[in-house]
PDB file of C-alpha atoms in Angstrom:
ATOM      1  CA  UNK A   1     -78.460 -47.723  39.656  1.00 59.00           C
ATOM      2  CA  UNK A   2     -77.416 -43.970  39.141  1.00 60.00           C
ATOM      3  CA  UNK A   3     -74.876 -42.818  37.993  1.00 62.00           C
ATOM      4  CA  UNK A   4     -73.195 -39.115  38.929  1.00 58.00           C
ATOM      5  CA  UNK A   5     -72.241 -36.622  36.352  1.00 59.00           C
ATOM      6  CA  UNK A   6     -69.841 -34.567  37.504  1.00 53.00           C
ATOM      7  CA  UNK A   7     -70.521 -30.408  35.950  1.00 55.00           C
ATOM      8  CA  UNK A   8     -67.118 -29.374  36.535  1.00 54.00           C
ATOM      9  CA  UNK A   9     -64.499 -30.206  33.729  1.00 54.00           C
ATOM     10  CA  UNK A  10     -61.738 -32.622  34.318  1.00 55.00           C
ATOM     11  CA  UNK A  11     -58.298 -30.834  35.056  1.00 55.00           C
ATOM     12  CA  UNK A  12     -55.467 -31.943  33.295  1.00 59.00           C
ATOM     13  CA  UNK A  13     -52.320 -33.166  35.250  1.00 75.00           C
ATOM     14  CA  UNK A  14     -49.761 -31.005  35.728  1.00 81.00           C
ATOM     15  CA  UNK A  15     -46.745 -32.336  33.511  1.00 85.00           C
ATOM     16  CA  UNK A  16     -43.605 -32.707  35.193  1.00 89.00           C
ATOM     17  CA  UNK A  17     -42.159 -31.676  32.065  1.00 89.00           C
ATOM     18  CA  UNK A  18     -42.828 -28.287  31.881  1.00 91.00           C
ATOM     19  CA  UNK A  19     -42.225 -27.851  35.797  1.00 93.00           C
ATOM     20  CA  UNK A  20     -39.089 -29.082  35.256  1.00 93.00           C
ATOM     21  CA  UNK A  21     -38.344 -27.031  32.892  1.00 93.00           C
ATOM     22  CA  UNK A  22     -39.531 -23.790  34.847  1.00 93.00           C
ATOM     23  CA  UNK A  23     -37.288 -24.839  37.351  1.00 95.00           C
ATOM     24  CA  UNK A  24     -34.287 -25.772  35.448  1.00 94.00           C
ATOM     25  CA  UNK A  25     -34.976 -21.588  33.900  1.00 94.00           C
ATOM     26  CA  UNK A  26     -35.278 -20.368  37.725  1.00 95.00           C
ATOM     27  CA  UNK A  27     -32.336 -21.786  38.673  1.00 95.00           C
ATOM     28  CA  UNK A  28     -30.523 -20.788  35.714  1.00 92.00           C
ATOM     29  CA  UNK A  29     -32.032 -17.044  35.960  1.00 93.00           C
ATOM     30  CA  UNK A  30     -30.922 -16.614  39.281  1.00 93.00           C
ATOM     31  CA  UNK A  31     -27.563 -18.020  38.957  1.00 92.00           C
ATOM     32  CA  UNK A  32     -27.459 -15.104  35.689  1.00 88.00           C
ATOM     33  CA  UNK A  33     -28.734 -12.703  38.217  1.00 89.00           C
ATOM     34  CA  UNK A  34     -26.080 -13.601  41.276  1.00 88.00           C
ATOM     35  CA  UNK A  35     -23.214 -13.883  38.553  1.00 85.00           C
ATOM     36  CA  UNK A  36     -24.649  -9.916  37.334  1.00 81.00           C
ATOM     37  CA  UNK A  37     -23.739  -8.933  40.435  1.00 80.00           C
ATOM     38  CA  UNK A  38     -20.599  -9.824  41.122  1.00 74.00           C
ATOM     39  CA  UNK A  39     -19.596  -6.668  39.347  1.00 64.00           C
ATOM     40  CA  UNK A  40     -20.663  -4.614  42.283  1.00 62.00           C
ATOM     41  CA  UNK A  41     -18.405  -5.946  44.769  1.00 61.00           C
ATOM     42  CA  UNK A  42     -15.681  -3.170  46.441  1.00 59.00           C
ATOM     43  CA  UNK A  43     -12.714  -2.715  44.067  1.00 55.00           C
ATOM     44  CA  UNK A  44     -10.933  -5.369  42.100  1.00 54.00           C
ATOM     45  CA  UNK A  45     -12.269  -8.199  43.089  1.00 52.00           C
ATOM     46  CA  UNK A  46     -14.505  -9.758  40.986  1.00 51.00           C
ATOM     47  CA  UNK A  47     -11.237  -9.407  38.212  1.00 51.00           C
ATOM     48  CA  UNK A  48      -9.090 -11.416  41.412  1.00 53.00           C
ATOM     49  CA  UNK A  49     -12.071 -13.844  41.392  1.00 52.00           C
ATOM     50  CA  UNK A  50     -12.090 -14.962  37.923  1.00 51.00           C
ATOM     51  CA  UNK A  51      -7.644 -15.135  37.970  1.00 51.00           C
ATOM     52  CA  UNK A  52      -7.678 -12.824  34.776  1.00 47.00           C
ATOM     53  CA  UNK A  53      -4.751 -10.490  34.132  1.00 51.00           C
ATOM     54  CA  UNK A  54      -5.716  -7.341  33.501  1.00 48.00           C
ATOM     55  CA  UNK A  55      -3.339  -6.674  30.684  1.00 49.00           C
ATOM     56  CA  UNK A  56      -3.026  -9.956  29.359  1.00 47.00           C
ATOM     57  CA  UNK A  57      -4.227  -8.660  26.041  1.00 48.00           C
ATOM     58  CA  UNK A  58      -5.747 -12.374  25.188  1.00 48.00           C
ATOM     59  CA  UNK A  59      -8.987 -13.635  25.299  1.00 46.00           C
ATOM     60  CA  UNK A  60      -9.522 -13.275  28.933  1.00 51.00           C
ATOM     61  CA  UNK A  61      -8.146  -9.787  28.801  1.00 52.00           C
ATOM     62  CA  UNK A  62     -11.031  -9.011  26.425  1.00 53.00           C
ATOM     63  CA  UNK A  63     -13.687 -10.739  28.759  1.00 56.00           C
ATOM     64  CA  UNK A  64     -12.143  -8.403  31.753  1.00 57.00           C
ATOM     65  CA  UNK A  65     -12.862  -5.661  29.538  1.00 53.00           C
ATOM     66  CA  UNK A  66     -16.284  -6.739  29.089  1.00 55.00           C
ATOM     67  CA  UNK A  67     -17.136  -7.074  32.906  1.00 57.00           C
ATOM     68  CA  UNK A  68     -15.355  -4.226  33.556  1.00 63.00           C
ATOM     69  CA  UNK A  69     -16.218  -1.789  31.263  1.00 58.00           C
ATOM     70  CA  UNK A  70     -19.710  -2.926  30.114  1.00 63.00           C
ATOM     71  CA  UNK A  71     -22.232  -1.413  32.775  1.00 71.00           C
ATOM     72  CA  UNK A  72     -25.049  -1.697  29.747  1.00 72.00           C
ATOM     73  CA  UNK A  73     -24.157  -5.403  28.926  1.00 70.00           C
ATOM     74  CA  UNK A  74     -24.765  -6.049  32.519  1.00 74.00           C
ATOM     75  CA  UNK A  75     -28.081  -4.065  33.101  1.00 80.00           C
ATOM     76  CA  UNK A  76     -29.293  -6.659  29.998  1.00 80.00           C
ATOM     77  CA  UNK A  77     -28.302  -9.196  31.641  1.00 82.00           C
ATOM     78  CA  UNK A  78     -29.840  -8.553  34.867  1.00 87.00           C
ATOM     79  CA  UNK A  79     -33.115  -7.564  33.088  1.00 90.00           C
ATOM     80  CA  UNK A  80     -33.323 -10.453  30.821  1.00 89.00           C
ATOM     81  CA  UNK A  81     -32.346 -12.967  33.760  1.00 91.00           C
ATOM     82  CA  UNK A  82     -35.262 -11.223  35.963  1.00 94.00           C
ATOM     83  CA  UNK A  83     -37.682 -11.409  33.090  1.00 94.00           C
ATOM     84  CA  UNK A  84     -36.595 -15.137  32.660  1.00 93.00           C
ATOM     85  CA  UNK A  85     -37.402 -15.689  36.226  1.00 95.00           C
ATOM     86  CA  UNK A  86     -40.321 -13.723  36.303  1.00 95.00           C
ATOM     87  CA  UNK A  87     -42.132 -16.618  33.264  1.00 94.00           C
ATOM     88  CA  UNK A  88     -40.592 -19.142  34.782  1.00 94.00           C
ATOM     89  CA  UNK A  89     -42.637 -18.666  38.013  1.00 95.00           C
ATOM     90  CA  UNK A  90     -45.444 -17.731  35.917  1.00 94.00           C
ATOM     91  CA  UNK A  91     -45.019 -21.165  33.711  1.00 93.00           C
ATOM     92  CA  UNK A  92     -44.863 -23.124  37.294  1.00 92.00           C
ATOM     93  CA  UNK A  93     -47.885 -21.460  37.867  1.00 91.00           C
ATOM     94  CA  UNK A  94     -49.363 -22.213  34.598  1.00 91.00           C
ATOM     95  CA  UNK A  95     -50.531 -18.849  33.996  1.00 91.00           C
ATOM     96  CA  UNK A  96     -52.453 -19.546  30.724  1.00 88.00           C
ATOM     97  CA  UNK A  97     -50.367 -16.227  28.950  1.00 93.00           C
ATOM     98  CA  UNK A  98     -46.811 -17.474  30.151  1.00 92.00           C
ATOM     99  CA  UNK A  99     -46.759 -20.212  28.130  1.00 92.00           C
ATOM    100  CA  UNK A 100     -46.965 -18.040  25.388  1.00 92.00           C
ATOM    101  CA  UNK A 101     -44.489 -15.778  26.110  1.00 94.00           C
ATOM    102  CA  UNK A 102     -41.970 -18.733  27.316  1.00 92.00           C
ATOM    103  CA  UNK A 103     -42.314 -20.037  23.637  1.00 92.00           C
ATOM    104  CA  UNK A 104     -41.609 -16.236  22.382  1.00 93.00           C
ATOM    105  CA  UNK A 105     -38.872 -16.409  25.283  1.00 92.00           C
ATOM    106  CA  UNK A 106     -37.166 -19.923  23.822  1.00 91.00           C
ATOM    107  CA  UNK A 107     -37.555 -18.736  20.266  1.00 91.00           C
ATOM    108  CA  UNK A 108     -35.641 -15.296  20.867  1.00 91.00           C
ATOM    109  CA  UNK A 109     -32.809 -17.904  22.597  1.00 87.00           C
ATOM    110  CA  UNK A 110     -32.806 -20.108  19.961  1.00 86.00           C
ATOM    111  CA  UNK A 111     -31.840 -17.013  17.374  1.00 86.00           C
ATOM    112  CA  UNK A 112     -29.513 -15.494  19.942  1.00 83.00           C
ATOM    113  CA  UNK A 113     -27.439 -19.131  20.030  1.00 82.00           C
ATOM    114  CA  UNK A 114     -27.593 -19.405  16.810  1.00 79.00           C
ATOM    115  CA  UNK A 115     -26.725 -15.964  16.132  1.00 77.00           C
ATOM    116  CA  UNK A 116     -23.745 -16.414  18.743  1.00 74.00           C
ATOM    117  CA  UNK A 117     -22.685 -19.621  17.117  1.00 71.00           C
ATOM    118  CA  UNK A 118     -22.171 -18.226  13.785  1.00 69.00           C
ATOM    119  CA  UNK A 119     -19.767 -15.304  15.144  1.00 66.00           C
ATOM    120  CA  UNK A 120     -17.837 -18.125  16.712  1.00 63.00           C
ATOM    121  CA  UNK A 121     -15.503 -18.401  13.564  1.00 63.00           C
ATOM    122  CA  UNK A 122     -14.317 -14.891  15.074  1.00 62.00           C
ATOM    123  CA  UNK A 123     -12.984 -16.371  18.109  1.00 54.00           C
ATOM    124  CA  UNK A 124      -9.991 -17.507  15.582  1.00 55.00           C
ATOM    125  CA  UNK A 125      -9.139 -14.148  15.035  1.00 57.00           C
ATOM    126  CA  UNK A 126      -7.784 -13.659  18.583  1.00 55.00           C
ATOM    127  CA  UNK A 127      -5.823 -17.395  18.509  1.00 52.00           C
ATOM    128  CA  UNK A 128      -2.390 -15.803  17.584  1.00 53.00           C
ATOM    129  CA  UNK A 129      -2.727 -12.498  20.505  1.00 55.00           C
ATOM    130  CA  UNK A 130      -3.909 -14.848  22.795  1.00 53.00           C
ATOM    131  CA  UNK A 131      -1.560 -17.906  22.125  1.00 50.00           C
ATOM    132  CA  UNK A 132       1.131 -15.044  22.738  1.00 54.00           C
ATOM    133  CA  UNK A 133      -0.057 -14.430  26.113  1.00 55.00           C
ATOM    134  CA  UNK A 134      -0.179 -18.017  27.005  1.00 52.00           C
ATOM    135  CA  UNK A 135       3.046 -18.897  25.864  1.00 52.00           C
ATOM    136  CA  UNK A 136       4.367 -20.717  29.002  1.00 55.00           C
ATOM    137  CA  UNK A 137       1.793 -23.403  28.038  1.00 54.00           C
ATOM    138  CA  UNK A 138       2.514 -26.356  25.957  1.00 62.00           C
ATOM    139  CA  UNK A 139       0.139 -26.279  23.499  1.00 62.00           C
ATOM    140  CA  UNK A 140      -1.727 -23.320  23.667  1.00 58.00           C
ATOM    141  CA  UNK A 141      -3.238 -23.444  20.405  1.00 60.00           C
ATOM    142  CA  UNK A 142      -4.617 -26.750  21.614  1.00 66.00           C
ATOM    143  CA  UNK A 143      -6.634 -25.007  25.076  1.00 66.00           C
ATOM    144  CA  UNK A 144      -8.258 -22.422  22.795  1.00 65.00           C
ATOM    145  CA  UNK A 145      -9.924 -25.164  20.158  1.00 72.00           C
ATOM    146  CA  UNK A 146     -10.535 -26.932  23.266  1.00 75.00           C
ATOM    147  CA  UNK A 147     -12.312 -23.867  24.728  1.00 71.00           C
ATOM    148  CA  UNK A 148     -13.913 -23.463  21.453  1.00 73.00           C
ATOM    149  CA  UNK A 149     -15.366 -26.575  21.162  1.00 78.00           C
ATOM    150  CA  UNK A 150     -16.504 -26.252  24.865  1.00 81.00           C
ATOM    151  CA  UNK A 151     -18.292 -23.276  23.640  1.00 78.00           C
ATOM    152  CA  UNK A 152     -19.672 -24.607  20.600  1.00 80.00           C
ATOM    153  CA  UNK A 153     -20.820 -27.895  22.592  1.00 85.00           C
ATOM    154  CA  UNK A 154     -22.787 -25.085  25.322  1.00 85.00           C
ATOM    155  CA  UNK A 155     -24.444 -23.258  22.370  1.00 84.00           C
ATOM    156  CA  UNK A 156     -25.941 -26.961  20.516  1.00 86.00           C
ATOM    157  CA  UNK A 157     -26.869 -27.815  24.114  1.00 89.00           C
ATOM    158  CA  UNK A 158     -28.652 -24.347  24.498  1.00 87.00           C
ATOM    159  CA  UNK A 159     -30.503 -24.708  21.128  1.00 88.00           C
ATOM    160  CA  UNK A 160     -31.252 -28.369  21.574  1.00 90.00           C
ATOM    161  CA  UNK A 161     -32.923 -27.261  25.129  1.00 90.00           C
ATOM    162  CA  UNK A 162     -34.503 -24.382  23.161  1.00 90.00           C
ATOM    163  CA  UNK A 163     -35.887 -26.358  20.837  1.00 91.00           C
ATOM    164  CA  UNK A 164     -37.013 -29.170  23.019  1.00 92.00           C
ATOM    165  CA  UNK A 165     -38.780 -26.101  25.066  1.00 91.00           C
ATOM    166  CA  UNK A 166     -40.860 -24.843  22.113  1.00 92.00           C
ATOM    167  CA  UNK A 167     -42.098 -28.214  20.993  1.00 94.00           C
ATOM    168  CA  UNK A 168     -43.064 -29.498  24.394  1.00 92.00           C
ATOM    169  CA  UNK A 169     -45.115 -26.449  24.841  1.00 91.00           C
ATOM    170  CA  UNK A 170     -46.891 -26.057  21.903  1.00 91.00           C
ATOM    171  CA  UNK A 171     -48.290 -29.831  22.368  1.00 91.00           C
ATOM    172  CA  UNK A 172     -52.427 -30.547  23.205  1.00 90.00           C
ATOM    173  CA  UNK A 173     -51.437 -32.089  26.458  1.00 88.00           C
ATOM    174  CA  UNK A 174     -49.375 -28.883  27.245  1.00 88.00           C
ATOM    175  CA  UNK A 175     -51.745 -26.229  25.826  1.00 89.00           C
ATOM    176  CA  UNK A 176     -54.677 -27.964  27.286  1.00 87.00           C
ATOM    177  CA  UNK A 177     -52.636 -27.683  30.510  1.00 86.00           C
ATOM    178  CA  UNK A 178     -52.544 -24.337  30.004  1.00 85.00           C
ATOM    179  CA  UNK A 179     -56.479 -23.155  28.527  1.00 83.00           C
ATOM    180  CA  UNK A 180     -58.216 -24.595  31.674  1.00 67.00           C
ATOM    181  CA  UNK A 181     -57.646 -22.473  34.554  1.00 48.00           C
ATOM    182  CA  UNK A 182     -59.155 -23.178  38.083  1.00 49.00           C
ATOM    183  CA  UNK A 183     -62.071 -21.052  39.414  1.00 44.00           C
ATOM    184  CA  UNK A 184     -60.975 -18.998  42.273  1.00 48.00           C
ATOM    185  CA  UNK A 185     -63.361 -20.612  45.509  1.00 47.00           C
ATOM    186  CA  UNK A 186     -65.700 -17.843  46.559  1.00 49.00           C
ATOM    187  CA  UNK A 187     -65.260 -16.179  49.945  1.00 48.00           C
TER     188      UNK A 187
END
């Protein structure tokens, strides 16, 4: 009896991990890239979209302000969203250098939440300006801490994902996924 030996090496299976997680960053880069854009619709109505009064003077005055006024905010945006999109195709792909730079990707993220989280305590500044403007509400106090904590619930999620993302990738299954690429069939 014989008994074949095969030359080529084994190719790992594709985990359904990390394609879910490129497509979970597609879809959330080009939802960041369609929201980017909203800005460039005729006249005022991407302010008549979002039901923000222009001179509220509250919290949502200040984010009108921001998508108003802040062309460079939303040229960052756009760029980091495309660059997002770009490794997350390239992670579906399993490009062996986009798993790399997806790590480096997850680990700028995971600073930037962070870094977001901790200027959260700021958001109390603007409670009493922005209880002022919604003073036909009950408790108005009460819908900012619950927008806070909304916020602050979005940023553990982010870092949680974040985190999750790094250590998945940087497993031997992963890597391994990664370091064997398929010869390209000769013509």
């Amino acid at each position: 009896m014989t008994t074949a030996i095969s030359l080529t090496p084994a190719v790992p299976a594709r985990s359904a991990a990390v394609t879910g997680l490129a497509w979970v960053f597609i879809g959330f880069s080009g939802l960041i890239m369609s929201l980017v854009t909203l800005p460039l619709l005729p006249g005022e109505a991407l302010v008549a979209s979002l039901g923000v009064e222009t001179g509220s003077g509250g919290l949502t005055g200040g984010v009108a302000w921001l998508i108003e006024s802040s062309r460079t905010l939303a040229s960052l945006l756009l760029l980091g969203a495309a660059i997002t999109l770009a490794l997350s195709v390239a992670l579906l792909q399993r490009r062996r250098w986009a798993r790399r730079a997806f790590v480096t990707l997850m680990a700028a993220g995971f600073v930037g939440v962070l870094g977001g989280a901790a200027l959260t305590p700021l958001t109390f500044g603007f409670m009493a300006e922005a209880a002022d403007s919604m003073a036909g509400l009950e408790d108005p106090v009460a819908g900012l801490i619950g927008a806070l904590a909304v916020l602050i619930l979005f940023a553990t999620v982010s870092v949680v994902l974040f985190a999750w993302a790094i250590w998945k990738l940087t497993t031997p299954d992963v890597r391994a996924e990664f370091d064997r690429t398929p010869v390209a069939a000769e013509a």
